[in-house]
CSV table of C-alpha atoms and ligand atoms in Angstrom, one decimal:
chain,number,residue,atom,x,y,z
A,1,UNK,CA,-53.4,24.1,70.8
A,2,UNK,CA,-50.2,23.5,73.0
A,3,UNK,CA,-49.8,19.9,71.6
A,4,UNK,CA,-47.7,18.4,69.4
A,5,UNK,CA,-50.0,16.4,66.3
A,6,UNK,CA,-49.4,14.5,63.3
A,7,UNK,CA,-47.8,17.0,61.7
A,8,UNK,CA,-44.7,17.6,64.1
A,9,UNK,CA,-43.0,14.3,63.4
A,10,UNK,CA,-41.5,12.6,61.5
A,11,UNK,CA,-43.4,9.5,60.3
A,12,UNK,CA,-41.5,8.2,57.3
A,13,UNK,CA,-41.1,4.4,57.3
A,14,UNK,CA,-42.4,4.3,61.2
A,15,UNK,CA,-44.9,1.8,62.3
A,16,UNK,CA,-48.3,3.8,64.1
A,17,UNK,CA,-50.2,3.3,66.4
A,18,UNK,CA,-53.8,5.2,66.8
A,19,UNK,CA,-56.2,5.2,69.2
A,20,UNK,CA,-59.6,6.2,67.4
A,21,UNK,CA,-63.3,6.1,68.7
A,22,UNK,CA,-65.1,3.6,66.5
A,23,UNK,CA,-67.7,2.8,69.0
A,24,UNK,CA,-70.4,3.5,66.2
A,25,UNK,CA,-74.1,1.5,66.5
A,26,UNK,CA,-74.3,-1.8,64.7
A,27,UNK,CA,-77.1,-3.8,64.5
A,28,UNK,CA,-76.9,-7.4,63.2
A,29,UNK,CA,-73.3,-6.4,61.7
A,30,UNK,CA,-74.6,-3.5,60.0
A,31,UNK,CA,-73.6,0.2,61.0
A,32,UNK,CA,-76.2,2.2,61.3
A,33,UNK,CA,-74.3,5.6,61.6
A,34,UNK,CA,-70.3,5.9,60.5
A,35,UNK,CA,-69.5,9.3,60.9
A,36,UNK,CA,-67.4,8.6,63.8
A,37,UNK,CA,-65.3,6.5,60.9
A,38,UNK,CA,-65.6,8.9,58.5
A,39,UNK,CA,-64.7,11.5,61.0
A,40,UNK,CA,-61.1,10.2,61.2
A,41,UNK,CA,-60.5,9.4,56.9
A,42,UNK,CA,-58.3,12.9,57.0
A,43,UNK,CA,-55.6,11.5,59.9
A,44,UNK,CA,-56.3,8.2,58.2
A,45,UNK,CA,-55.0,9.5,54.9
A,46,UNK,CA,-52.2,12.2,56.4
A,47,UNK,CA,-50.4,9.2,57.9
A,48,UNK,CA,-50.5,7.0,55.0
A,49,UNK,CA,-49.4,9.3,52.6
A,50,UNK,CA,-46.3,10.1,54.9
A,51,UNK,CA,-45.3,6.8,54.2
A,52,UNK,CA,-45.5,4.7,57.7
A,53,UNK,CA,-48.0,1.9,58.8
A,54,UNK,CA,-51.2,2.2,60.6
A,55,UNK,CA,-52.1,-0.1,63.3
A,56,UNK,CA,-56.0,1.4,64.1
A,57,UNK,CA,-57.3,0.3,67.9
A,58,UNK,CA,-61.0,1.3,69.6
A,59,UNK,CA,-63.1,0.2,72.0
A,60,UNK,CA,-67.0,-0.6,70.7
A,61,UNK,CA,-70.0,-0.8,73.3
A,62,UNK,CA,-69.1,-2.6,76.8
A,63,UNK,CA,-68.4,-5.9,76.4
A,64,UNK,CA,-67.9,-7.9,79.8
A,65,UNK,CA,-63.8,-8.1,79.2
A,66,UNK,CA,-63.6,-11.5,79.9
A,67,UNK,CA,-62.7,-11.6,75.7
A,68,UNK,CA,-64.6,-12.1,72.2
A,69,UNK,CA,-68.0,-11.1,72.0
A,70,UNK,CA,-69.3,-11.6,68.7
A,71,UNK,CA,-71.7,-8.7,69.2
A,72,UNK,CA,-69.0,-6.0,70.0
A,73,UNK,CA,-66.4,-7.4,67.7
A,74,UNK,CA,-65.1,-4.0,65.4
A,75,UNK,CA,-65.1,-6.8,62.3
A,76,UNK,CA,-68.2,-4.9,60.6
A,77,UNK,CA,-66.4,-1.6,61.0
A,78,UNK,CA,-63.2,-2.8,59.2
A,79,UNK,CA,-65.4,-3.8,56.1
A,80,UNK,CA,-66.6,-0.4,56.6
A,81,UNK,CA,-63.2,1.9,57.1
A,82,UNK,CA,-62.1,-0.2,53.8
A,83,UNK,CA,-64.6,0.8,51.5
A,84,UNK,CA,-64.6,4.7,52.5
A,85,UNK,CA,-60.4,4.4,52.4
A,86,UNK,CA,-61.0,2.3,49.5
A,87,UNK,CA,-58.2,-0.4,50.0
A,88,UNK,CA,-57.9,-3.0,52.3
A,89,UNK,CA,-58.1,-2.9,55.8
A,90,UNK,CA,-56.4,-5.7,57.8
A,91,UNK,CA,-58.2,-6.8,60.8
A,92,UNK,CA,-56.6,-8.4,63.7
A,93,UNK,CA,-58.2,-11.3,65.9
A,94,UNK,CA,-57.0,-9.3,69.1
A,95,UNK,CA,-55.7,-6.2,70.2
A,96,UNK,CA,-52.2,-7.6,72.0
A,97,UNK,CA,-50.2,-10.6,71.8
A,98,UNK,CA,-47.6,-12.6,69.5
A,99,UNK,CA,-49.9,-12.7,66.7
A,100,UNK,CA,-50.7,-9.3,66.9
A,101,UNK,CA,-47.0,-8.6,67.2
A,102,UNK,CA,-46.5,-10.4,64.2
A,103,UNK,CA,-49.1,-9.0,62.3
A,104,UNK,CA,-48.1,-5.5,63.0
A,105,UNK,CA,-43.9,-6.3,62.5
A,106,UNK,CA,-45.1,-7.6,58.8
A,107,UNK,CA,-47.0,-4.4,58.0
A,108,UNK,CA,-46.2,-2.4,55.5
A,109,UNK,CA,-45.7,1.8,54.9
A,110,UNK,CA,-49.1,2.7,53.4
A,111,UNK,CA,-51.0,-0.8,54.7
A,112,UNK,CA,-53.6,-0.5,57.3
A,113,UNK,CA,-54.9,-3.0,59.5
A,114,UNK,CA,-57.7,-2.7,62.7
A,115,UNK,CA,-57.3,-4.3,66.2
A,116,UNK,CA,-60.2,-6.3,67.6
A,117,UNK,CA,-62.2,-4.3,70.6
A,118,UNK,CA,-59.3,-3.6,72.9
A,119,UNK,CA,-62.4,-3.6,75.8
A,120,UNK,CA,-62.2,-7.6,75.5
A,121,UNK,CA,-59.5,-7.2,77.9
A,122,UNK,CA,-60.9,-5.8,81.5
A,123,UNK,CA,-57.4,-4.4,81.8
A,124,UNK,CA,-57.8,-2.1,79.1
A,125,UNK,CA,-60.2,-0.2,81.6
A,126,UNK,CA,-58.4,0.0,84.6
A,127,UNK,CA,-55.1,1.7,83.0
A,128,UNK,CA,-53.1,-1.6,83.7
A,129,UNK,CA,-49.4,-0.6,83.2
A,130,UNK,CA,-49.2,-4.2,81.7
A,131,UNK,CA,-51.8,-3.6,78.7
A,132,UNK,CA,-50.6,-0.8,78.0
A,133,UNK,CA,-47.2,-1.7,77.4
A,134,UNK,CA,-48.0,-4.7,75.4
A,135,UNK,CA,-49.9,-2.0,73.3
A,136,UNK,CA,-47.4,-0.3,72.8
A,137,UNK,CA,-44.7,-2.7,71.5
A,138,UNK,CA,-47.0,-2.7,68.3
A,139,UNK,CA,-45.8,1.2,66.8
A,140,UNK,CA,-43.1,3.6,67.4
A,141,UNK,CA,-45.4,6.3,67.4
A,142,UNK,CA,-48.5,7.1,68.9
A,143,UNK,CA,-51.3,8.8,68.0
A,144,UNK,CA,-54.5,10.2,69.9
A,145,UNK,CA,-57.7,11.2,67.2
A,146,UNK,CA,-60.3,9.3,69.6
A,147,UNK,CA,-61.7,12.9,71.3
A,148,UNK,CA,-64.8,10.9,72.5
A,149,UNK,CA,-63.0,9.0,75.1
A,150,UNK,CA,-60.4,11.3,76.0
A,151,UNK,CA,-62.1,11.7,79.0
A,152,UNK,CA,-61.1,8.5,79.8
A,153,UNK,CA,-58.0,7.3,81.2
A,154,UNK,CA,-57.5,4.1,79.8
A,155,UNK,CA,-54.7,1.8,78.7
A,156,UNK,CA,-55.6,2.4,74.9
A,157,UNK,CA,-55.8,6.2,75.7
A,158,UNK,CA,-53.5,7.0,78.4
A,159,UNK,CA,-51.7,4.2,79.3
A,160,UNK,CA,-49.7,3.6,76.6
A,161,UNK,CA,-48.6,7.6,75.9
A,162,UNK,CA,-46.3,6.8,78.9
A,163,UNK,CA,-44.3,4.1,76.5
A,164,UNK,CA,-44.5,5.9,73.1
A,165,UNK,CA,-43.9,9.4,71.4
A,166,UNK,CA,-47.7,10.8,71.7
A,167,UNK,CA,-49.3,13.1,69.5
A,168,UNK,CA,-53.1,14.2,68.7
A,169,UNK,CA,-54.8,13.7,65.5
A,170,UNK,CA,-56.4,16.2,63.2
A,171,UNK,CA,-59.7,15.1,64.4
A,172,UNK,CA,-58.1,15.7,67.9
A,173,UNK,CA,-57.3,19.1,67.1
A,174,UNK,CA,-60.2,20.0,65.5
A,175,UNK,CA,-62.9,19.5,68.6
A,176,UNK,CA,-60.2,21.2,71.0
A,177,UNK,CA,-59.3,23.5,68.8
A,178,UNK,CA,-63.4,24.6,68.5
A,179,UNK,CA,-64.1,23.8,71.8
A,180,UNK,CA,-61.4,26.4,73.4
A,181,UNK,CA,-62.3,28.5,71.0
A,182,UNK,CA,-66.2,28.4,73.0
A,183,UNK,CA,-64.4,28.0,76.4
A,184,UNK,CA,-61.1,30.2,76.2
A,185,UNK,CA,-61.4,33.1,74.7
A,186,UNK,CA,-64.9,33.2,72.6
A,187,UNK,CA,-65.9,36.3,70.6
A,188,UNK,CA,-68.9,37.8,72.4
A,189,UNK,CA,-71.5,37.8,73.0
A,190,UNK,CA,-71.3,34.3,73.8
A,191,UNK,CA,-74.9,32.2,74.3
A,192,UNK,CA,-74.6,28.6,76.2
A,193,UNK,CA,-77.5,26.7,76.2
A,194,UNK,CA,-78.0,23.5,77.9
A,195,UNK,CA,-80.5,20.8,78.2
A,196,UNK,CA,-81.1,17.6,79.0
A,197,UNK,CA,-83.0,15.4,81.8
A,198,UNK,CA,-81.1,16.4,85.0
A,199,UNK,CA,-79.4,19.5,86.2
A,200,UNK,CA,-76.8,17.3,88.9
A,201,UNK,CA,-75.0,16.2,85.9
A,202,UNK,CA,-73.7,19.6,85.0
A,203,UNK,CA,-73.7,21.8,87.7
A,204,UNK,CA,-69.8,22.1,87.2
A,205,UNK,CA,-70.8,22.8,83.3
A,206,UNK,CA,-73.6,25.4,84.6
A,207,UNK,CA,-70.8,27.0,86.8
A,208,UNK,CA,-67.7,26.7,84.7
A,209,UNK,CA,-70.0,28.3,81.7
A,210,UNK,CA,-71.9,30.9,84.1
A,211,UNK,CA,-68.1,32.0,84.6
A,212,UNK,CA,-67.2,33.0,80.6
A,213,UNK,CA,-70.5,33.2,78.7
A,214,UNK,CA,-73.0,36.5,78.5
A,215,UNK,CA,-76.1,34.5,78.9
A,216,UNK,CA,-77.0,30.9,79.5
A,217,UNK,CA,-80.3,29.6,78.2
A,218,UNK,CA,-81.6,26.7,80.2
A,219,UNK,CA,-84.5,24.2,78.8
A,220,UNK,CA,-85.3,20.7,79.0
A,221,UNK,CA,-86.1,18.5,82.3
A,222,UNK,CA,-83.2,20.5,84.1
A,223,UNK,CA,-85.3,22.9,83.7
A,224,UNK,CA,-87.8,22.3,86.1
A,225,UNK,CA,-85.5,22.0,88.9
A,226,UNK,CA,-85.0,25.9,88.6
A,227,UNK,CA,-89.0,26.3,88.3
A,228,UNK,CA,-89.3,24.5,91.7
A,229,UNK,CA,-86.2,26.8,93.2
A,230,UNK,CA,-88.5,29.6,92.3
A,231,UNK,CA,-91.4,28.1,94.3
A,232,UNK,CA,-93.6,26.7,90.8
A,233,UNK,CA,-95.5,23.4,91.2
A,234,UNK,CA,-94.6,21.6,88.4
A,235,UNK,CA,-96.7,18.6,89.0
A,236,UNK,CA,-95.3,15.1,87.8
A,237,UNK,CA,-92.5,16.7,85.8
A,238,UNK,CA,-89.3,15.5,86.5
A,239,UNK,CA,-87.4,16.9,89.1
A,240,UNK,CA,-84.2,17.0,91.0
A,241,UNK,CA,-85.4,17.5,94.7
A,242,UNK,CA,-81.8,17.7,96.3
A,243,UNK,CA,-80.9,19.6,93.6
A,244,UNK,CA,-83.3,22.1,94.3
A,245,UNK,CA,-80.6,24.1,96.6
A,246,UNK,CA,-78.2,24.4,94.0
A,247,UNK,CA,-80.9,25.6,91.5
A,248,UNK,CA,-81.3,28.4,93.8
A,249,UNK,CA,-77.9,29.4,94.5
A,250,UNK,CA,-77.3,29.5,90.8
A,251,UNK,CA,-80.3,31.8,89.9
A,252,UNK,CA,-79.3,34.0,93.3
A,253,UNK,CA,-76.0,34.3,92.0
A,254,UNK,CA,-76.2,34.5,88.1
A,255,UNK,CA,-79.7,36.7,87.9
A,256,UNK,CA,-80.9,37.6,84.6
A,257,UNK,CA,-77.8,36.0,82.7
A,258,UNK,CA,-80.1,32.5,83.2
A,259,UNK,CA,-82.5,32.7,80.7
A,260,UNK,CA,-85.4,30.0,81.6
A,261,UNK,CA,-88.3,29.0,79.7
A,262,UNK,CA,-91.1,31.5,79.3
A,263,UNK,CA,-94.0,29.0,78.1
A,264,UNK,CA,-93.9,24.7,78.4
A,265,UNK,CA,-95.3,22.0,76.4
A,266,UNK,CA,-97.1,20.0,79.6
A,267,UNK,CA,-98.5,16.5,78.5
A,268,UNK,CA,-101.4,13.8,81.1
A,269,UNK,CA,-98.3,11.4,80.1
A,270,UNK,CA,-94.9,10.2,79.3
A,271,UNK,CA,-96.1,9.0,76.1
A,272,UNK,CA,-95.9,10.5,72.1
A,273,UNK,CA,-100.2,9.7,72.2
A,274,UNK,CA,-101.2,12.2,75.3
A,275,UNK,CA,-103.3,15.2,75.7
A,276,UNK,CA,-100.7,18.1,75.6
A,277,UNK,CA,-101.5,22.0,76.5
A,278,UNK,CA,-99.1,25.1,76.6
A,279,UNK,CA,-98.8,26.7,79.6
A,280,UNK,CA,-96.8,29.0,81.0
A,281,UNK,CA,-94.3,26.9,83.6
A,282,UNK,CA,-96.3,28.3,87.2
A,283,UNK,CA,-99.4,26.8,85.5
A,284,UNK,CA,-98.4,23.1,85.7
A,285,UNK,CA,-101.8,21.1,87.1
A,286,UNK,CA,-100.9,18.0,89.0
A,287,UNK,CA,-101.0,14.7,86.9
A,288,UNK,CA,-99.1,17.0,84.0
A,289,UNK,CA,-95.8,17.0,83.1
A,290,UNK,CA,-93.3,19.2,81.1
A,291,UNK,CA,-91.7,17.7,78.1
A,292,UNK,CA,-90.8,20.2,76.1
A,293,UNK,CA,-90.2,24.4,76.3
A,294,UNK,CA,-93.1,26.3,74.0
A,295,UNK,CA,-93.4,28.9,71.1
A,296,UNK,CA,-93.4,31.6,73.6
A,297,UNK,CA,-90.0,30.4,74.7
A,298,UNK,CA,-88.2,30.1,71.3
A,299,UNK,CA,-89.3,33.3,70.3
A,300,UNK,CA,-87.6,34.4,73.8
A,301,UNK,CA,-84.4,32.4,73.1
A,302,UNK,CA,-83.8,34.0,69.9
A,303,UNK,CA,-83.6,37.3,71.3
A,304,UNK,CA,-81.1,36.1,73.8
A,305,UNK,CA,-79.4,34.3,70.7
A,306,UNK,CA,-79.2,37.6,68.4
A,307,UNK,CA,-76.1,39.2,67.6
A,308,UNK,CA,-74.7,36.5,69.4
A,309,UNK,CA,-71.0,35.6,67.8
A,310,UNK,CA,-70.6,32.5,69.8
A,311,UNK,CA,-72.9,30.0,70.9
A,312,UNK,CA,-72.6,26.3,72.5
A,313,UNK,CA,-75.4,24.0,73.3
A,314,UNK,CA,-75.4,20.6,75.1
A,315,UNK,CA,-78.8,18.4,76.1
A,316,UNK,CA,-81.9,18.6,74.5
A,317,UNK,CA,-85.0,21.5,75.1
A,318,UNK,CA,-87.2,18.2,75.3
A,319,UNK,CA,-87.8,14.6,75.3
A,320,UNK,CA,-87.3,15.0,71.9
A,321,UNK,CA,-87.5,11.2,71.0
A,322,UNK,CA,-90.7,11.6,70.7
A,323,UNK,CA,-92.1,13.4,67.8
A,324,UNK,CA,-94.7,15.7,70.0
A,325,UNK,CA,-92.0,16.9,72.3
A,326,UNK,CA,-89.4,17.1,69.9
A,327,UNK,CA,-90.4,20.9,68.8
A,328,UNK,CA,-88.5,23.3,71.2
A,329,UNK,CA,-85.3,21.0,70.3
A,330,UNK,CA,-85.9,21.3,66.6
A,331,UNK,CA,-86.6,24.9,66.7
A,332,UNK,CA,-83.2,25.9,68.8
A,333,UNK,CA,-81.5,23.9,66.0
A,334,UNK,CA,-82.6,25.8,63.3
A,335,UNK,CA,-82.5,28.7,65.1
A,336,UNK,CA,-78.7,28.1,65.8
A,337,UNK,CA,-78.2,27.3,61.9
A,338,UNK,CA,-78.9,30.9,60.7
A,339,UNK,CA,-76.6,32.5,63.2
A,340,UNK,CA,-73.6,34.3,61.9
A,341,UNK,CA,-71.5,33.0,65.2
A,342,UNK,CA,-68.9,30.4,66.1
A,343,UNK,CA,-71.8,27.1,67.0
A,344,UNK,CA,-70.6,24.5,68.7
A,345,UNK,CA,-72.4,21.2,69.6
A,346,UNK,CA,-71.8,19.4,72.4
A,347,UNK,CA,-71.7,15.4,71.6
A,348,UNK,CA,-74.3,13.2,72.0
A,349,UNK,CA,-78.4,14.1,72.0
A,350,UNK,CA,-77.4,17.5,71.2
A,351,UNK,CA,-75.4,16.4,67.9
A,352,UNK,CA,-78.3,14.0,67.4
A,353,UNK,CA,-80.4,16.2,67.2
A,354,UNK,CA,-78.7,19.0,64.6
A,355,UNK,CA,-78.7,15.6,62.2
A,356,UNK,CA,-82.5,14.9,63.0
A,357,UNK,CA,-83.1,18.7,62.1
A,358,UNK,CA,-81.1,18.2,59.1
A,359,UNK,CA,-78.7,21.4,59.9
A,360,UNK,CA,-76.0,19.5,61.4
A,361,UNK,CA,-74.0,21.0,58.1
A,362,UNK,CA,-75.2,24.8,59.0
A,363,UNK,CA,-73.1,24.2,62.7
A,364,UNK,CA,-69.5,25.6,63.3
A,365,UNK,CA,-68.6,22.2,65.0
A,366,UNK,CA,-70.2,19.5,66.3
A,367,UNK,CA,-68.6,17.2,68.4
A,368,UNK,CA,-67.9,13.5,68.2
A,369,UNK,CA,-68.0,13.4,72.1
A,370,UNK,CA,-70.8,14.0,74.1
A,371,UNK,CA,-69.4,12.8,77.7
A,372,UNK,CA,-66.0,14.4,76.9
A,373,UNK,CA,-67.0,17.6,75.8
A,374,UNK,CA,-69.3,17.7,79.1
A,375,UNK,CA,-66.1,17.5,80.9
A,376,UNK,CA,-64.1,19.3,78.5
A,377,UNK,CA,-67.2,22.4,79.3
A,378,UNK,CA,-66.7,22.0,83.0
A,379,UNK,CA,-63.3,22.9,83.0
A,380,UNK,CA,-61.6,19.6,83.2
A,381,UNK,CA,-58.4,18.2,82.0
A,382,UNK,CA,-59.0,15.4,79.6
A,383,UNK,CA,-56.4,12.4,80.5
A,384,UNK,CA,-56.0,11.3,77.0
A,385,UNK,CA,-55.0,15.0,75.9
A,386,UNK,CA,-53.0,15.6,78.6
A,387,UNK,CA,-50.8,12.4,78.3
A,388,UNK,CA,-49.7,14.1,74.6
A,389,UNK,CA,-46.4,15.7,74.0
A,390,UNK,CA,-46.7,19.3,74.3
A,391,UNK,CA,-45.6,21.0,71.4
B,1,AMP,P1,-78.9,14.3,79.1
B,1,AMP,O1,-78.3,13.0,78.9
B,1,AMP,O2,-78.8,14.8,80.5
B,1,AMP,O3,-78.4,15.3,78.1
B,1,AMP,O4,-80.4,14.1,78.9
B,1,AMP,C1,-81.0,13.8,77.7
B,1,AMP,C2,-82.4,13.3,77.9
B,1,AMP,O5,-83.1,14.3,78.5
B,1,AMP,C3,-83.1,13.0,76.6
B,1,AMP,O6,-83.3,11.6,76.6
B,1,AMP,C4,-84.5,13.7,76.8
B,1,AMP,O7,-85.6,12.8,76.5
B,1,AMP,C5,-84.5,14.0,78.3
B,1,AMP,N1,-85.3,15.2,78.5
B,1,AMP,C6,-85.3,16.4,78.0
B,1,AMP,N2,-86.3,17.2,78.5
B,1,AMP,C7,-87.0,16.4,79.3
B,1,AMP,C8,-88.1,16.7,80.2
B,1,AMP,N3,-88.7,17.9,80.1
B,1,AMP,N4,-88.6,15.7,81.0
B,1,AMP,C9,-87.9,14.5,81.0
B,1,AMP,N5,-86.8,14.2,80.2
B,1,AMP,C10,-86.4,15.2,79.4
């Protein structure tokens, strides 16, 4: 990685300021899920035992920015943060002004304290030079570990690198470290596999992959978008109509490097309870729809996946919150957990699903961000990492 972190300065004595991705689920002030948290304990600890201060900000959920919400207040995940650091975690009413000012000037080298949801301010979004600034008056140095929105350019992520020294955390540099590893200059052969409901989300992921990787394996709803490019009936499935053309181009262009389910799991409706059948996907009746890839498919996808020495996957095979269509999904997660290869998984359902499967530990990497390793996938240039020193 060409950025500076952590590591390359000097943080003796200094007060910090970093931006993390605490937007965990909470449900009548309980957290449901705090890996995000626990995700950042190491950068957490490295700072701290440098000797400076930590001033922690997030945003959590999307509250209206007009200012407190009770519901998206990040109070629950201080109480949180301090039992897994085990010492007291300030918490601030606010993420700027003169008694957050104060708060931070009395802070001491190893004391840590939270800011309230920096997203109560509508500013915050829009990258207001003002915010951002006031933001920054609270550390010397600051201090990137929050991958998940670095897509994002936002005061709290952006903004205020222009006013302070700016360098990534080791949580930072551990999902752009694996995920240039996938993208850059992967050991082959190199398997993508993608999923999810709709292939006009990540076309640019579908070309920017089609571009590095030896095969791309394609289930899921997106999936039936190709099946109608080759002329299938796919009945009520869901499908992309105007994205139908762009199916096509992509098949004309990438031939049998698209690997496409063999077999599909069709259902007589959206719903965990219906009839279901296997067929193969030119054998859709109408009043069916495909919810999940089949047995016949798996098998198929782990002779694409053999041998392979790197492999990234992003969206699900199926509408895998339900338990009947949750199968194919399951299966390529396991699947991916005995391969001797570089696995890295994209954020979001995909990580979700590894966890469900109970092999998220079996994975090379899987990623806190699901909307910025999308981006990340397609090529792009991630405003939060860019805004950081280079090195
Ligand atoms: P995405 O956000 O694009 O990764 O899509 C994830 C969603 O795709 C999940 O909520 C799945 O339920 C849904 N999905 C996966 N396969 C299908 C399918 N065959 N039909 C409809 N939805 C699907």
């Amino acid at each position: 990685m060409n950025k500076k972190t952590v590591r390359d300065v000097d943080l003796k004595g200094k007060r910090v300021l970093m931006r993390v991705d605490y937007n965990v689920p909470i449900q009548n002030g309980v957290i449901s899920d705090d890996r995000r948290i626990r995700e950042t304990l190491p950068t957490i600890q490295y700072i701290l035992d440098q000797g400076a201060a930590l001033i922690l900000m997030s945003h959590l959920g999307r509250p209206a920015g007009t200012g407190y919400e009770a519901e998206f207040s990040l109070k629950p995940v201080a109480e949180r943060l301090s039992e897994l650091l085990g010492r007291p975690v300030k918490f601030a009413p606010d993420c700027i002004g003169p008694e957050v000012e104060a708060m931070a000037a009395a802070l001491q080298p190893g004391e840590v304290m939270l800011l309230e949801n920096v997203r109560f301010h509508k500013a915050e979004t829009k990258n207001d030079p003002e915010i951002s600034r006031q933001l920054a008056k609270l550390g010397e140095i600051f201090v990137n570990d929050a991958f998940g929105t670095a897509h994002r350019a936002q005061s709290s992520t952006e903004g205020v690198a222009h006013y302070l020294p700016a360098v990534a955390g080791f949580l930072m540099e551990k999902e752009l470290e694996f995920l240039s590893r996938a993208t850059e200059n992967p050991e082959r052969p190199y398997v993508a596999i993608l999923g999810g409901a709709k292939i006009s989300d990540k076309v640019g992921v579908i070309e920017n992959l089609l571009q590095k990787c030896d095969r791309l394996l394609i289930g899921g709803g997106m999936a039936n978008t190709f099946f109608k490019a080759m002329g299938f009936e796919v009945g009520d499935s869901l499908v992309e109509d105007e994205a139908v053309p762009t199916a096509k181009a992509i098949l004309d262009s990438a031939g049998s490097r698209v690997v496409l389910p063999v077999d599909v799991v069709i259902a007589d409706a959206f719903d965990n309870e219906a009839n279901t059948r296997v067929v193969a996907p030119n054998e859709v009746p109408a009043g069916w729809r495909i919810l999940d890839i089949g047995p016949k498919t798996v098998e198929t996808f782990k002779s694409a996946l053999t041998g392979a020495k790197t492999v990234v996957w992003n969206g699900p095979m199926g509408v895998f919150e339900m338990p009947r269509f949750a199968e194919g999904t399951f299966a390529i997660a396991r699947l991916l957990a005995e391969l001797d290869a570089t696995t890295v998984i994209g954020g979001g359902d995909s990580a979700s699903a590894v966890k469900k499967a109970g092999v998220a530990d079996k994975m090379s990497h899987v990623s806190t961000g699901g909307g910025a390793s999308l981006e990340f996938l397609e090529g792009k240039v991630l405003p939060g990492v860019a805004a950081l020193q280079d090195k």
